[in-house]
CSV table of N, CA and C in Angstrom, one decimal:
chain,number,residue,atom,x,y,z
A,525,UNK,N,1.0,-1.2,0.0
A,525,UNK,CA,0.2,-0.1,-0.1
A,525,UNK,C,0.8,1.3,-0.1
A,526,UNK,N,2.0,1.1,0.5
A,526,UNK,CA,2.9,2.5,0.9
A,526,UNK,C,3.5,2.5,-0.8
A,527,UNK,N,3.4,1.9,-1.3
A,527,UNK,CA,4.3,2.1,-2.7
A,527,UNK,C,3.1,2.5,-3.7
A,528,UNK,N,2.2,2.0,-3.4
A,528,UNK,CA,0.7,2.6,-4.2
A,528,UNK,C,0.7,3.9,-3.9
A,529,UNK,N,0.9,4.5,-2.6
A,529,UNK,CA,0.7,5.7,-2.0
A,529,UNK,C,1.4,6.6,-2.5
A,530,UNK,N,2.8,6.3,-2.8
A,530,UNK,CA,3.8,6.8,-3.2
A,530,UNK,C,3.7,7.4,-4.6
A,531,UNK,N,3.1,6.3,-5.3
A,531,UNK,CA,3.0,6.2,-6.7
A,531,UNK,C,1.9,7.6,-6.9
A,532,UNK,N,0.9,7.5,-6.0
A,532,UNK,CA,-0.1,8.9,-6.4
A,532,UNK,C,0.1,10.1,-5.8
A,533,UNK,N,1.4,10.3,-4.8
A,533,UNK,CA,2.0,11.5,-4.7
A,533,UNK,C,1.8,11.7,-2.9
A,534,UNK,N,1.6,10.4,-2.5
A,534,UNK,CA,1.4,10.6,-1.1
A,534,UNK,C,2.3,10.3,-0.3
A,535,UNK,N,2.7,10.7,1.1
A,535,UNK,CA,3.7,10.6,1.8
A,535,UNK,C,3.4,9.3,3.1
A,536,UNK,N,4.2,9.0,3.6
A,536,UNK,CA,4.0,7.8,4.7
A,536,UNK,C,2.9,8.4,5.8
A,537,UNK,N,3.3,9.5,6.3
A,537,UNK,CA,2.2,10.1,7.2
A,537,UNK,C,0.8,10.0,6.6
A,538,UNK,N,0.7,10.1,5.5
A,538,UNK,CA,-0.8,10.7,5.0
A,538,UNK,C,-1.5,9.3,4.7
A,539,UNK,N,-0.7,7.9,4.7
A,539,UNK,CA,-1.1,6.7,4.5
A,539,UNK,C,-2.2,6.1,5.7
A,540,UNK,N,-1.7,6.6,7.0
A,540,UNK,CA,-2.2,6.0,8.1
A,540,UNK,C,-3.9,6.5,8.2
A,541,UNK,N,-4.1,7.7,7.7
A,541,UNK,CA,-5.6,8.4,7.8
A,541,UNK,C,-6.5,7.6,6.9
A,542,UNK,N,-5.6,7.3,5.9
A,542,UNK,CA,-6.5,6.5,4.5
A,542,UNK,C,-6.6,5.2,5.0
A,543,UNK,N,-5.8,4.4,5.6
A,543,UNK,CA,-6.1,3.2,5.9
A,543,UNK,C,-7.4,3.3,6.9
A,544,UNK,N,-7.1,4.0,7.8
A,544,UNK,CA,-8.2,4.1,9.0
A,544,UNK,C,-9.6,4.5,8.3
A,545,UNK,N,-9.7,5.1,7.4
A,545,UNK,CA,-10.7,5.4,6.5
A,545,UNK,C,-11.4,4.3,6.1
A,546,UNK,N,-10.4,3.7,5.0
A,546,UNK,CA,-10.9,2.5,4.5
A,546,UNK,C,-11.4,1.6,5.2
A,547,UNK,N,-10.5,1.1,6.6
A,547,UNK,CA,-11.2,0.1,7.6
A,547,UNK,C,-12.3,0.7,7.9
A,548,UNK,N,-12.6,1.5,8.7
A,548,UNK,CA,-14.0,2.1,9.0
A,548,UNK,C,-15.0,1.7,8.0
A,549,UNK,N,-14.7,2.0,6.8
A,549,UNK,CA,-15.7,2.1,5.8
A,549,UNK,C,-15.9,0.8,5.6
A,550,UNK,N,-15.0,-0.2,5.6
A,550,UNK,CA,-15.1,-1.6,5.6
A,550,UNK,C,-16.2,-2.3,6.6
A,551,UNK,N,-15.6,-1.8,7.7
A,551,UNK,CA,-16.6,-2.4,8.8
A,551,UNK,C,-17.9,-1.9,9.1
A,552,UNK,N,-18.3,-0.7,8.6
A,552,UNK,CA,-19.6,-0.2,8.6
A,552,UNK,C,-20.2,-0.9,7.6
A,553,UNK,N,-19.7,-1.1,6.1
A,553,UNK,CA,-20.3,-1.8,5.1
A,553,UNK,C,-20.6,-3.2,5.6
A,554,UNK,N,-19.6,-3.9,6.2
A,554,UNK,CA,-20.1,-5.2,6.6
A,554,UNK,C,-21.2,-5.4,7.7
A,555,UNK,N,-21.4,-4.3,8.6
A,555,UNK,CA,-22.3,-4.2,9.8
A,555,UNK,C,-23.6,-3.9,9.0
A,556,UNK,N,-23.5,-3.1,7.8
A,556,UNK,CA,-24.9,-2.5,7.2
A,556,UNK,C,-25.3,-3.9,6.5
A,557,UNK,N,-24.8,-4.7,5.8
A,557,UNK,CA,-25.1,-5.5,5.1
A,557,UNK,C,-25.7,-6.9,6.0
A,558,UNK,N,-24.9,-7.1,6.9
A,558,UNK,CA,-25.3,-8.0,7.7
A,558,UNK,C,-26.7,-7.7,8.9
A,559,UNK,N,-26.8,-6.5,9.3
A,559,UNK,CA,-28.0,-6.2,9.8
A,559,UNK,C,-29.2,-6.0,8.9
A,560,UNK,N,-29.0,-5.7,7.8
A,560,UNK,CA,-30.0,-5.6,6.7
A,560,UNK,C,-30.9,-6.9,6.7
A,561,UNK,N,-29.9,-8.1,6.8
A,561,UNK,CA,-30.3,-9.4,6.3
A,561,UNK,C,-30.9,-10.1,7.9
A,562,UNK,N,-30.6,-9.3,8.9
A,562,UNK,CA,-31.3,-9.5,9.8
A,562,UNK,C,-32.8,-9.4,10.2
A,563,UNK,N,-32.7,-7.7,9.8
A,563,UNK,CA,-33.8,-7.2,9.7
A,563,UNK,C,-34.9,-7.8,8.3
A,564,UNK,N,-34.4,-8.5,7.5
A,564,UNK,CA,-35.0,-9.0,6.5
A,564,UNK,C,-35.8,-10.4,7.2
A,565,UNK,N,-35.0,-10.9,8.2
A,565,UNK,CA,-35.6,-12.2,9.0
A,565,UNK,C,-34.7,-13.2,8.6
A,566,UNK,N,-33.5,-12.9,7.8
A,566,UNK,CA,-32.6,-13.8,7.6
A,566,UNK,C,-31.5,-14.0,8.9
A,567,UNK,N,-31.6,-14.0,10.0
A,567,UNK,CA,-30.8,-14.3,11.1
A,567,UNK,C,-30.1,-15.6,11.2
A,568,UNK,N,-30.7,-16.5,10.8
A,568,UNK,CA,-30.0,-18.0,10.5
A,568,UNK,C,-29.0,-18.0,9.3
A,569,UNK,N,-29.1,-17.0,8.5
A,569,UNK,CA,-28.1,-16.9,7.3
A,569,UNK,C,-27.1,-16.4,7.8
A,570,UNK,N,-27.2,-15.3,8.6
A,570,UNK,CA,-26.0,-14.3,9.3
A,570,UNK,C,-25.2,-15.3,10.0
A,571,UNK,N,-26.1,-15.9,11.0
A,571,UNK,CA,-25.2,-16.6,11.9
A,571,UNK,C,-24.2,-17.9,11.5
A,572,UNK,N,-25.0,-18.6,10.2
A,572,UNK,CA,-24.4,-19.4,9.3
A,572,UNK,C,-23.2,-18.9,8.6
A,573,UNK,N,-23.4,-17.4,8.1
A,573,UNK,CA,-22.2,-17.0,7.7
A,573,UNK,C,-21.1,-16.7,8.5
A,574,UNK,N,-21.4,-16.3,9.8
A,574,UNK,CA,-20.4,-16.1,10.7
A,574,UNK,C,-19.8,-17.1,11.4
A,575,UNK,N,-20.2,-18.2,11.3
A,575,UNK,CA,-19.5,-19.4,11.9
A,575,UNK,C,-19.1,-20.0,10.6
A,576,UNK,N,-19.3,-19.7,9.3
A,576,UNK,CA,-18.5,-20.4,8.1
A,576,UNK,C,-19.4,-21.7,7.9
A,577,UNK,N,-20.8,-21.7,8.1
A,577,UNK,CA,-21.5,-22.9,7.6
A,577,UNK,C,-22.4,-22.6,6.7
A,578,UNK,N,-22.3,-21.2,5.9
A,578,UNK,CA,-23.4,-20.8,4.9
A,578,UNK,C,-23.1,-21.6,3.7
A,579,UNK,N,-24.0,-21.8,2.9
A,579,UNK,CA,-23.7,-22.5,1.6
A,579,UNK,C,-22.8,-21.4,0.7
A,580,UNK,N,-22.0,-22.0,-0.2
A,580,UNK,CA,-21.1,-21.0,-1.0
A,580,UNK,C,-22.0,-19.9,-1.9
A,581,UNK,N,-23.2,-20.3,-2.0
A,581,UNK,CA,-24.0,-19.1,-3.1
A,581,UNK,C,-24.2,-18.1,-2.1
A,582,UNK,N,-24.7,-18.6,-0.7
A,582,UNK,CA,-24.8,-17.2,0.3
A,582,UNK,C,-23.7,-16.6,0.3
A,583,UNK,N,-22.6,-17.2,1.0
A,583,UNK,CA,-21.2,-16.5,0.9
A,583,UNK,C,-20.9,-15.4,-0.1
A,584,UNK,N,-21.1,-16.1,-1.6
A,584,UNK,CA,-20.8,-15.2,-2.6
A,584,UNK,C,-21.5,-13.9,-2.4
A,585,UNK,N,-22.9,-14.1,-2.5
A,585,UNK,CA,-23.9,-13.1,-2.5
A,585,UNK,C,-23.6,-12.1,-1.4
A,586,UNK,N,-23.1,-12.6,0.0
A,586,UNK,CA,-23.5,-11.6,0.9
A,586,UNK,C,-21.7,-10.7,0.6
A,587,UNK,N,-20.9,-11.6,0.4
A,587,UNK,CA,-19.7,-10.7,0.0
A,587,UNK,C,-19.8,-9.9,-1.2
A,588,UNK,N,-20.5,-10.1,-2.0
A,588,UNK,CA,-20.7,-9.2,-3.3
A,588,UNK,C,-21.7,-7.8,-2.8
A,589,UNK,N,-22.4,-8.2,-1.9
A,589,UNK,CA,-23.1,-6.8,-1.3
A,589,UNK,C,-22.0,-6.2,-0.7
A,590,UNK,N,-21.1,-6.9,0.4
A,590,UNK,CA,-20.3,-6.1,1.1
A,590,UNK,C,-19.3,-5.2,0.3
A,591,UNK,N,-19.2,-5.9,-0.8
A,591,UNK,CA,-17.9,-5.2,-2.0
A,591,UNK,C,-18.6,-4.0,-2.4
A,592,UNK,N,-19.9,-4.0,-2.8
A,592,UNK,CA,-20.8,-2.9,-3.3
A,592,UNK,C,-20.8,-1.9,-2.5
A,593,UNK,N,-21.1,-2.1,-1.1
A,593,UNK,CA,-21.2,-1.1,-0.3
A,593,UNK,C,-19.7,-0.7,-0.1
A,594,UNK,N,-19.1,-1.2,0.5
A,594,UNK,CA,-17.5,-0.7,0.7
A,594,UNK,C,-17.1,0.0,-0.5
A,595,UNK,N,-17.1,-0.5,-1.7
A,595,UNK,CA,-16.7,0.6,-2.9
A,595,UNK,C,-17.7,2.0,-3.1
A,596,UNK,N,-19.1,1.7,-2.6
A,596,UNK,CA,-19.9,3.2,-2.8
A,596,UNK,C,-19.3,4.0,-1.8
A,597,UNK,N,-19.0,3.5,-0.4
A,597,UNK,CA,-18.3,4.5,0.6
A,597,UNK,C,-17.2,5.1,0.2
A,598,UNK,N,-16.0,4.3,-0.4
A,598,UNK,CA,-14.9,4.8,-0.4
A,598,UNK,C,-15.0,5.6,-1.7
A,599,UNK,N,-15.6,5.4,-2.7
A,599,UNK,CA,-16.0,6.6,-3.8
A,599,UNK,C,-14.8,6.3,-4.9
A,600,UNK,N,-14.3,5.0,-4.9
A,600,UNK,CA,-13.4,4.6,-5.8
A,600,UNK,C,-14.0,3.9,-7.1
A,601,UNK,N,-13.2,4.0,-8.0
A,601,UNK,CA,-13.8,3.0,-9.4
A,601,UNK,C,-12.7,2.4,-10.1
A,602,UNK,N,-13.1,1.6,-10.6
A,602,UNK,CA,-12.2,0.6,-11.5
A,602,UNK,C,-11.2,-0.4,-10.7
A,603,UNK,N,-9.9,-0.7,-11.4
A,603,UNK,CA,-9.3,-1.8,-10.8
A,603,UNK,C,-8.7,-1.2,-9.3
A,604,UNK,N,-8.5,0.1,-8.9
A,604,UNK,CA,-8.2,0.6,-7.8
A,604,UNK,C,-9.2,0.2,-6.6
A,605,UNK,N,-10.4,0.4,-7.1
A,605,UNK,CA,-11.6,0.1,-6.4
A,605,UNK,C,-11.4,-1.5,-6.0
A,606,UNK,N,-11.3,-2.3,-6.7
A,606,UNK,CA,-11.6,-3.6,-6.6
A,606,UNK,C,-10.3,-4.2,-5.9
A,607,UNK,N,-9.4,-3.5,-5.9
A,607,UNK,CA,-7.8,-3.9,-5.3
A,607,UNK,C,-8.0,-3.4,-4.1
A,608,UNK,N,-8.6,-2.3,-3.6
A,608,UNK,CA,-8.8,-1.8,-2.1
A,608,UNK,C,-9.9,-2.8,-1.5
A,609,UNK,N,-10.8,-3.0,-2.1
A,609,UNK,CA,-11.8,-3.8,-1.4
A,609,UNK,C,-11.5,-5.5,-1.4
A,610,UNK,N,-10.7,-6.2,-2.4
A,610,UNK,CA,-10.1,-7.1,-2.3
A,610,UNK,C,-9.2,-7.5,-1.1
A,611,UNK,N,-8.5,-6.1,-0.9
A,611,UNK,CA,-7.2,-6.5,0.2
A,611,UNK,C,-7.9,-6.2,1.4
A,612,UNK,N,-8.8,-5.3,1.7
A,612,UNK,CA,-9.2,-5.0,3.2
A,612,UNK,C,-10.3,-5.8,3.6
A,613,UNK,N,-11.5,-6.1,2.5
A,613,UNK,CA,-12.7,-7.0,2.9
A,613,UNK,C,-12.4,-8.2,3.9
A,614,UNK,N,-11.3,-8.9,3.3
A,614,UNK,CA,-11.1,-9.9,4.0
A,614,UNK,C,-10.9,-9.9,5.5
A,615,UNK,N,-9.7,-9.0,5.6
A,615,UNK,CA,-9.0,-8.6,6.9
A,615,UNK,C,-10.3,-8.1,7.8
A,616,UNK,N,-11.3,-7.3,7.4
A,616,UNK,CA,-12.4,-6.8,8.2
A,616,UNK,C,-12.9,-8.1,8.3
A,617,UNK,N,-13.4,-8.9,7.6
A,617,UNK,CA,-14.3,-9.8,7.9
A,617,UNK,C,-13.6,-10.9,9.1
A,618,UNK,N,-12.5,-11.0,9.0
A,618,UNK,CA,-11.9,-12.0,10.0
A,618,UNK,C,-11.9,-11.6,11.3
A,619,UNK,N,-11.7,-9.9,11.4
A,619,UNK,CA,-11.8,-9.4,12.8
A,619,UNK,C,-13.3,-9.2,13.2
A,620,UNK,N,-14.4,-9.3,12.4
A,620,UNK,CA,-15.7,-9.4,12.8
A,620,UNK,C,-15.9,-10.8,13.4
A,621,UNK,N,-15.8,-11.6,12.6
A,621,UNK,CA,-15.7,-13.0,12.8
A,621,UNK,C,-15.0,-13.2,14.2
A,622,UNK,N,-14.0,-13.0,14.3
A,622,UNK,CA,-13.5,-13.0,15.8
A,622,UNK,C,-14.1,-12.4,17.1
A,623,UNK,N,-14.5,-11.3,16.7
A,623,UNK,CA,-15.5,-10.6,17.8
A,623,UNK,C,-16.6,-11.4,18.2
A,624,UNK,N,-17.4,-11.9,17.0
A,624,UNK,CA,-18.6,-12.6,17.2
A,624,UNK,C,-18.3,-13.9,17.9
A,625,UNK,N,-17.0,-14.7,17.6
A,625,UNK,CA,-17.0,-16.0,18.1
A,625,UNK,C,-16.7,-15.9,19.5
A,626,UNK,N,-16.4,-14.7,20.2
A,626,UNK,CA,-16.1,-14.1,21.6
A,626,UNK,C,-17.3,-14.0,22.4
A,627,UNK,N,-18.5,-14.0,22.0
A,627,UNK,CA,-19.9,-13.7,22.4
A,627,UNK,C,-20.3,-14.9,22.8
A,628,UNK,N,-21.5,-14.8,24.3
A,628,UNK,CA,-22.1,-15.7,24.3
A,628,UNK,C,-23.0,-16.5,23.6
A,629,UNK,N,-23.5,-15.8,22.9
A,629,UNK,CA,-24.1,-16.4,21.7
A,629,UNK,C,-23.8,-17.5,20.6
A,630,UNK,N,-22.6,-17.1,20.7
A,630,UNK,CA,-21.4,-17.9,19.4
A,630,UNK,C,-21.1,-19.2,20.1
A,631,UNK,N,-20.8,-19.1,21.5
A,631,UNK,CA,-20.7,-20.2,22.4
A,631,UNK,C,-21.8,-21.3,22.4
A,632,UNK,N,-22.8,-20.8,22.6
A,632,UNK,CA,-24.0,-21.5,22.7
A,632,UNK,C,-24.3,-22.2,21.5
A,633,UNK,N,-24.1,-21.6,20.3
A,633,UNK,CA,-24.1,-22.0,18.6
A,633,UNK,C,-23.1,-23.3,18.9
A,634,UNK,N,-22.1,-23.1,19.3
A,634,UNK,CA,-20.9,-24.0,19.2
A,634,UNK,C,-21.3,-25.4,19.9
A,635,UNK,N,-22.4,-25.1,20.7
A,635,UNK,CA,-22.3,-26.3,21.8
A,635,UNK,C,-23.8,-26.9,21.3
A,636,UNK,N,-24.4,-26.6,20.3
A,636,UNK,CA,-25.7,-27.0,19.6
A,636,UNK,C,-25.3,-28.4,18.9
A,637,UNK,N,-26.4,-29.5,19.3
A,637,UNK,CA,-25.7,-30.6,18.7
A,637,UNK,C,-25.6,-30.7,17.3
A,638,UNK,N,-26.3,-30.2,16.7
A,638,UNK,CA,-26.0,-30.4,15.2
A,638,UNK,C,-24.4,-29.7,14.8
A,639,UNK,N,-24.2,-28.6,15.5
A,639,UNK,CA,-22.9,-27.9,15.2
A,639,UNK,C,-21.7,-28.9,15.7
A,640,UNK,N,-22.3,-29.8,16.8
A,640,UNK,CA,-20.8,-30.3,17.4
A,640,UNK,C,-20.7,-31.5,16.4
A,641,UNK,N,-21.8,-32.2,16.1
A,641,UNK,CA,-21.6,-33.3,15.3
A,641,UNK,C,-21.0,-32.9,13.9
A,642,UNK,N,-21.0,-31.8,13.3
A,642,UNK,CA,-20.5,-31.2,12.0
A,642,UNK,C,-18.9,-31.3,12.4
A,643,UNK,N,-18.6,-30.5,13.7
A,643,UNK,CA,-17.4,-30.2,13.8
A,643,UNK,C,-16.7,-31.4,14.2
A,644,UNK,N,-17.2,-32.3,14.7
A,644,UNK,CA,-16.6,-33.9,15.0
A,644,UNK,C,-16.4,-34.5,13.8
A,645,UNK,N,-17.4,-34.5,13.1
A,645,UNK,CA,-17.1,-35.2,11.6
A,645,UNK,C,-16.1,-34.7,10.7
A,646,UNK,N,-15.7,-33.4,10.9
A,646,UNK,CA,-15.0,-32.5,10.0
A,646,UNK,C,-13.1,-32.9,10.5
A,647,UNK,N,-13.3,-32.9,12.2
A,647,UNK,CA,-12.1,-33.4,12.8
A,647,UNK,C,-11.6,-34.6,12.3
A,648,UNK,N,-12.8,-35.4,12.2
A,648,UNK,CA,-12.5,-37.0,11.8
A,648,UNK,C,-11.9,-37.2,10.3
A,649,UNK,N,-12.4,-36.2,9.5
A,649,UNK,CA,-11.9,-36.2,8.3
A,649,UNK,C,-10.7,-35.5,8.0
A,650,UNK,N,-10.4,-34.6,8.7
A,650,UNK,CA,-9.3,-33.9,8.6
A,650,UNK,C,-8.0,-35.1,9.4
A,651,UNK,N,-8.1,-35.6,10.3
A,651,UNK,CA,-7.3,-36.7,10.9
A,651,UNK,C,-7.1,-37.9,9.9
A,652,UNK,N,-8.3,-38.4,9.1
A,652,UNK,CA,-8.2,-39.4,8.1
A,652,UNK,C,-7.4,-38.8,6.9
A,653,UNK,N,-7.5,-37.5,6.6
A,653,UNK,CA,-6.8,-37.2,5.4
A,653,UNK,C,-5.2,-37.0,5.7
A,654,UNK,N,-5.1,-36.5,6.8
A,654,UNK,CA,-3.8,-36.3,7.4
A,654,UNK,C,-2.9,-37.9,7.5
A,655,UNK,N,-3.6,-38.7,7.7
A,655,UNK,CA,-3.2,-40.2,7.9
A,655,UNK,C,-3.0,-40.6,6.5
A,656,UNK,N,-3.7,-40.3,5.3
A,656,UNK,CA,-3.5,-40.9,3.9
A,656,UNK,C,-2.7,-40.0,3.5
A,657,UNK,N,-2.2,-38.8,3.7
A,657,UNK,CA,-1.6,-38.1,3.1
A,657,UNK,C,0.0,-38.4,3.5
A,658,UNK,N,0.1,-38.4,5.1
A,658,UNK,CA,1.3,-38.7,5.8
A,658,UNK,C,1.1,-39.5,6.6
A,659,UNK,N,0.8,-41.0,6.5
A,659,UNK,CA,0.7,-42.1,7.4
A,659,UNK,C,1.3,-42.0,8.6
A,660,UNK,N,2.8,-41.9,8.3
A,660,UNK,CA,3.4,-41.8,10.1
A,660,UNK,C,4.4,-40.9,9.9
A,661,UNK,N,3.9,-39.5,9.9
A,661,UNK,CA,4.8,-38.3,9.9
A,661,UNK,C,6.0,-38.3,10.7
A,662,UNK,N,6.8,-37.7,10.4
A,662,UNK,CA,8.2,-37.6,11.1
A,662,UNK,C,9.3,-38.9,11.3
A,663,UNK,N,8.5,-40.2,11.1
A,663,UNK,CA,9.2,-41.5,11.7
A,663,UNK,C,9.9,-42.1,10.4
A,664,UNK,N,9.5,-41.4,9.2
A,664,UNK,CA,10.4,-41.9,7.8
A,664,UNK,C,9.8,-43.4,7.4
A,665,UNK,N,8.8,-43.8,8.2
A,665,UNK,CA,8.3,-45.2,7.7
A,665,UNK,C,7.3,-44.7,6.9
A,666,UNK,N,7.2,-45.9,5.9
A,666,UNK,CA,6.1,-45.8,4.7
A,666,UNK,C,5.1,-46.8,5.4
A,667,UNK,N,3.7,-46.4,4.7
A,667,UNK,CA,2.6,-47.2,4.9
A,667,UNK,C,2.4,-48.2,3.7
A,668,UNK,N,2.3,-49.4,3.8
A,668,UNK,CA,1.9,-50.1,2.5
A,668,UNK,C,0.5,-50.1,2.3
A,669,UNK,N,0.5,-49.6,0.9
A,669,UNK,CA,-1.3,-49.7,0.9
A,669,UNK,C,-1.8,-51.2,0.4
A,670,UNK,N,-2.6,-51.5,1.5
A,670,UNK,CA,-3.2,-53.0,1.2
A,670,UNK,C,-4.1,-52.9,0.4
A,671,UNK,N,-4.8,-52.1,-0.4
A,671,UNK,CA,-5.4,-52.3,-1.4
A,671,UNK,C,-4.8,-52.5,-2.7
A,672,UNK,N,-3.5,-52.4,-2.7
A,672,UNK,CA,-2.9,-52.5,-3.9
A,672,UNK,C,-3.0,-53.9,-4.1
A,673,UNK,N,-3.3,-54.7,-5.4
A,673,UNK,CA,-3.5,-56.0,-5.8
A,673,UNK,C,-2.2,-56.8,-6.2
A,674,UNK,N,-1.7,-56.0,-6.8
A,674,UNK,CA,-0.3,-56.6,-7.5
A,674,UNK,C,0.9,-55.4,-7.2
A,675,UNK,N,2.1,-56.2,-7.2
A,675,UNK,CA,3.0,-55.1,-7.3
A,675,UNK,C,3.7,-54.6,-8.4
A,676,UNK,N,4.2,-53.4,-8.9
A,676,UNK,CA,4.6,-53.1,-10.2
A,676,UNK,C,5.9,-54.1,-10.7
A,677,UNK,N,5.7,-54.1,-11.9
A,677,UNK,CA,6.7,-55.2,-12.5
A,677,UNK,C,8.1,-54.8,-12.4
A,678,UNK,N,9.3,-55.5,-12.0
A,678,UNK,CA,10.5,-55.2,-11.6
A,678,UNK,C,11.0,-54.5,-13.1
A,679,UNK,N,12.2,-53.4,-12.9
A,679,UNK,CA,12.6,-53.1,-13.9
A,679,UNK,C,13.9,-54.0,-14.6
A,680,UNK,N,14.0,-53.7,-15.8
A,680,UNK,CA,15.2,-54.9,-16.3
A,680,UNK,C,16.4,-54.5,-16.0
A,681,UNK,N,17.0,-55.7,-15.7
A,681,UNK,CA,18.5,-55.2,-15.6
A,681,UNK,C,19.3,-54.7,-16.5
A,682,UNK,N,20.3,-53.6,-16.0
A,682,UNK,CA,20.7,-52.7,-17.1
A,682,UNK,C,21.8,-53.2,-18.1
A,683,UNK,N,21.8,-52.8,-19.1
A,683,UNK,CA,22.6,-53.3,-20.4
A,683,UNK,C,24.1,-53.5,-19.9
A,684,UNK,N,25.0,-54.2,-20.2
A,684,UNK,CA,26.2,-54.5,-19.8
A,684,UNK,C,27.2,-53.3,-20.3
A,685,UNK,N,26.8,-52.8,-21.2
A,685,UNK,CA,27.5,-51.5,-21.9
A,685,UNK,C,27.3,-50.4,-20.6
A,686,UNK,N,26.3,-50.2,-19.9
A,686,UNK,CA,26.2,-49.2,-19.0
A,686,UNK,C,26.7,-49.5,-18.1
A,687,UNK,N,27.2,-51.1,-17.6
A,687,UNK,CA,27.5,-51.0,-16.3
A,687,UNK,C,29.1,-50.6,-16.2
A,688,UNK,N,29.4,-49.9,-15.0
A,688,UNK,CA,30.8,-49.5,-15.0
A,688,UNK,C,31.7,-50.8,-14.3
A,689,UNK,N,32.8,-51.1,-14.9
A,689,UNK,CA,33.3,-52.3,-14.7
A,689,UNK,C,34.9,-51.8,-14.4
A,690,UNK,N,35.2,-52.9,-13.2
A,690,UNK,CA,36.9,-52.5,-12.9
A,690,UNK,C,36.8,-51.2,-11.9
A,691,UNK,N,35.9,-50.9,-11.2
A,691,UNK,CA,36.0,-49.7,-10.3
A,691,UNK,C,35.9,-50.7,-9.0
């Protein structure tokens, strides 16, 4: 960002207020979109979005709305606008989700049976995948695949002219 600021003639001390303005605009945009969805009666969708359980189409739609609001607030256009939005929006969303996860409502949501079952299943899948990719990580041992029915054919012995003799 500093190089971009220099390219448009800003000094280092001028970028701090611009960053704060962009960050606050992003926070307001995120909150505005999420509040609007709750007011429409989509509180479940917002809760799913904040705990990363929402469907991909829902995530894409909410992120698009947040981006549009952010770009309108910043008053930027074109490639610069999309670069700024693509850079700052994920950072703001991460901070918002961290704050939400600290609330009592999020703790209750995590304790809900369906959420704990999904989390347990995801942990189990993660462990199975890790064992499949690196069965005995760190030991240097390799796991023989029990499902291979035949071994690969042995390579033919090297030709006589390629062997080194007399060494």
